[in-house]
GROMACS .gro file of C-alpha atoms in nm:
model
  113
    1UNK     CA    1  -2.483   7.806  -3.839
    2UNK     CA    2  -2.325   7.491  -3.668
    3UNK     CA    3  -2.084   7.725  -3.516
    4UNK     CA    4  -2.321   7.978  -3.343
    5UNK     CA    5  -2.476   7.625  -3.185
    6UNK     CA    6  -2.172   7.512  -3.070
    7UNK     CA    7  -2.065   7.850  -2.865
    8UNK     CA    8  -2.409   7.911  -2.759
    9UNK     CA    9  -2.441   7.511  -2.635
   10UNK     CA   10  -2.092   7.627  -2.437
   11UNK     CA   11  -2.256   7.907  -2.297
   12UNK     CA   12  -2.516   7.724  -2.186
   13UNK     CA   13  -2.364   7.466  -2.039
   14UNK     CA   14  -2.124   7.691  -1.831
   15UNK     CA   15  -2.382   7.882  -1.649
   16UNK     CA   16  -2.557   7.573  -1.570
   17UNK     CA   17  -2.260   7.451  -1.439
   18UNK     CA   18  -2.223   7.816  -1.206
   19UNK     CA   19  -2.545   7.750  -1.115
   20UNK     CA   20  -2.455   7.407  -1.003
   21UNK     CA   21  -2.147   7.513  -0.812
   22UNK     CA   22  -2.262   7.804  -0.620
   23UNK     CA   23  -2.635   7.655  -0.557
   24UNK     CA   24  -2.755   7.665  -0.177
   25UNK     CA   25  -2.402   7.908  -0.103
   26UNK     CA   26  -2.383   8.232   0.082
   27UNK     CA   27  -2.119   8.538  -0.049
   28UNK     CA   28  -1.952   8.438   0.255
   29UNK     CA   29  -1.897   8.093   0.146
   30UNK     CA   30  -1.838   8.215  -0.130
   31UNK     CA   31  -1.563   8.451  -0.015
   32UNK     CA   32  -1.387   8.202   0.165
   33UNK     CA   33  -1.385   7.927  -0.106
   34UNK     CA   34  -1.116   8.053  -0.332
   35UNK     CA   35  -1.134   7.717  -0.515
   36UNK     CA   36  -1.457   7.784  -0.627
   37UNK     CA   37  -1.385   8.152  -0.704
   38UNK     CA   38  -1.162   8.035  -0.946
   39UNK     CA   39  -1.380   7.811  -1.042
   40UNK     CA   40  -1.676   8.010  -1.159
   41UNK     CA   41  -1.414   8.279  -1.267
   42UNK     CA   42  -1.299   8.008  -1.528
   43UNK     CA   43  -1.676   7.918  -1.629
   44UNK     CA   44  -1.743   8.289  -1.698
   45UNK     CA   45  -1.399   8.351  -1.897
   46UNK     CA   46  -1.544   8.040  -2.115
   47UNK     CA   47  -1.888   8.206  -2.138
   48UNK     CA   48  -1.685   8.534  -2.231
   49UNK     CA   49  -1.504   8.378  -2.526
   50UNK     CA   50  -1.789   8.203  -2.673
   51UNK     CA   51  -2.018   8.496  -2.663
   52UNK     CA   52  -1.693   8.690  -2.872
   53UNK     CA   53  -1.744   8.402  -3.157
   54UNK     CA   54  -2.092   8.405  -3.195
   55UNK     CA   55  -2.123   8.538  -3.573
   56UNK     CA   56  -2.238   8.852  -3.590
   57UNK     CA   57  -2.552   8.797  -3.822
   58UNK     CA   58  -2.678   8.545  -3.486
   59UNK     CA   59  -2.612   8.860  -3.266
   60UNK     CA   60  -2.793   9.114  -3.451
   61UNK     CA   61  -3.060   8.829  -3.470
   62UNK     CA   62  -3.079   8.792  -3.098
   63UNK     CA   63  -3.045   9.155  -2.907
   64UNK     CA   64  -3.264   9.002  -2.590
   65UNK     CA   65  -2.886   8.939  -2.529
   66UNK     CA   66  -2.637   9.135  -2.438
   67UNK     CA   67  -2.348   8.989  -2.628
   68UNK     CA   68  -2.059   9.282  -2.584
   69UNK     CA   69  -2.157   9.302  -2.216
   70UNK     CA   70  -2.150   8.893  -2.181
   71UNK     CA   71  -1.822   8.910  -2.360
   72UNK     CA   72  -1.666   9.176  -2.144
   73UNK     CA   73  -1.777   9.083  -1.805
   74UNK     CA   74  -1.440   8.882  -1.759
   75UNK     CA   75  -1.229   9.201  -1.816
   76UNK     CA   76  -1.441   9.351  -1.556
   77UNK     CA   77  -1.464   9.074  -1.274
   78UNK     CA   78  -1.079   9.026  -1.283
   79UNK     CA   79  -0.936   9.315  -1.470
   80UNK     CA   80  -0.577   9.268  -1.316
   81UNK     CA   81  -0.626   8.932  -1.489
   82UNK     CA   82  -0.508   8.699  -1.203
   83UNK     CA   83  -0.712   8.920  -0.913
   84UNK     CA   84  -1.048   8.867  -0.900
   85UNK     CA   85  -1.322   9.061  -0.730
   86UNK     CA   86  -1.487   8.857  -0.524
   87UNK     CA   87  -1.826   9.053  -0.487
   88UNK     CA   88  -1.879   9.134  -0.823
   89UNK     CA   89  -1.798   8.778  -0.919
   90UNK     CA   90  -2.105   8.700  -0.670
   91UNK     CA   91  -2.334   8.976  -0.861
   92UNK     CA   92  -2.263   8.835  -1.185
   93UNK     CA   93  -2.357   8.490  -1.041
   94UNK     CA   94  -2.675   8.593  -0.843
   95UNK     CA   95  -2.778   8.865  -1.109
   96UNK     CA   96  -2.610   8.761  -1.481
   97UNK     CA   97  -2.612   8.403  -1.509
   98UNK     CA   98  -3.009   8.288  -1.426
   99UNK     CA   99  -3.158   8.524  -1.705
  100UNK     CA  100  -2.822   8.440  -1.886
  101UNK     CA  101  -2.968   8.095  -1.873
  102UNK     CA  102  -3.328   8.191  -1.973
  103UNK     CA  103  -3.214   8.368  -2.262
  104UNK     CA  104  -2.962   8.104  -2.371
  105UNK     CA  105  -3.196   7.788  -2.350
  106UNK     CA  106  -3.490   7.845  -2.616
  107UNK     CA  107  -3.201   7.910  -2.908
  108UNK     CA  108  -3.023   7.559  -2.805
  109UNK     CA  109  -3.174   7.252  -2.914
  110UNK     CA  110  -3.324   6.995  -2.695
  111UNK     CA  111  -3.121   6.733  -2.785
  112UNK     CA  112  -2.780   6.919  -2.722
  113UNK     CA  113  -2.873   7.127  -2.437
   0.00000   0.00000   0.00000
């Protein structure tokens, strides 16, 4: 389905852009960049919404991916909404979003990826 390409190209494209961002940084730089806190924050809220649209049917398809976790992990990085938590916004980065990225790449085409 178009659709399922479209949110997974989103996906996609988001952690590579994380990746990007917070390449070569330290937690501490990390810490004291609130700019780019908010930054990635907004990246992984985007990653979060697309995984909630991927059809179901591409899901149950696809389980090498966690899809409710993916689609939670906003809730739980800033669950007061506007406070996020800095080290587990790091985690995610260091720990979710490379094999995020592995999993994500072989189901977008080439061409759009």
């Amino acid at each position: 389905m178009w659709r399922d390409e479209a949110y997974l190209l989103d996906m996609l494209l988001a952690g590579r852009e994380i990746r990007e961002f917070t390449q070569g940084k330290t937690f501490e730089e990390f810490l004291h960049d609130e700019v780019l806190q908010h930054a990635v924050m907004h990246l992984i809220e985007k990653i979060g919404r697309a995984a909630e649209k991927v059809s179901s049917e591409f899901k149950a398809s696809h389980p090498e991916i966690a899809w409710d976790e993916v689609a939670a992990q906003p809730h739980r990085l800033a669950p007061e909404r506007f406070r996020i938590i800095p080290q587990k916004v790091w985690e995610a980065v260091r720990d979710g979003i490379p094999p995020l990225i592995a999993r994500l790449e072989p189901l977008v085409p080439p061409e759009k990826g």
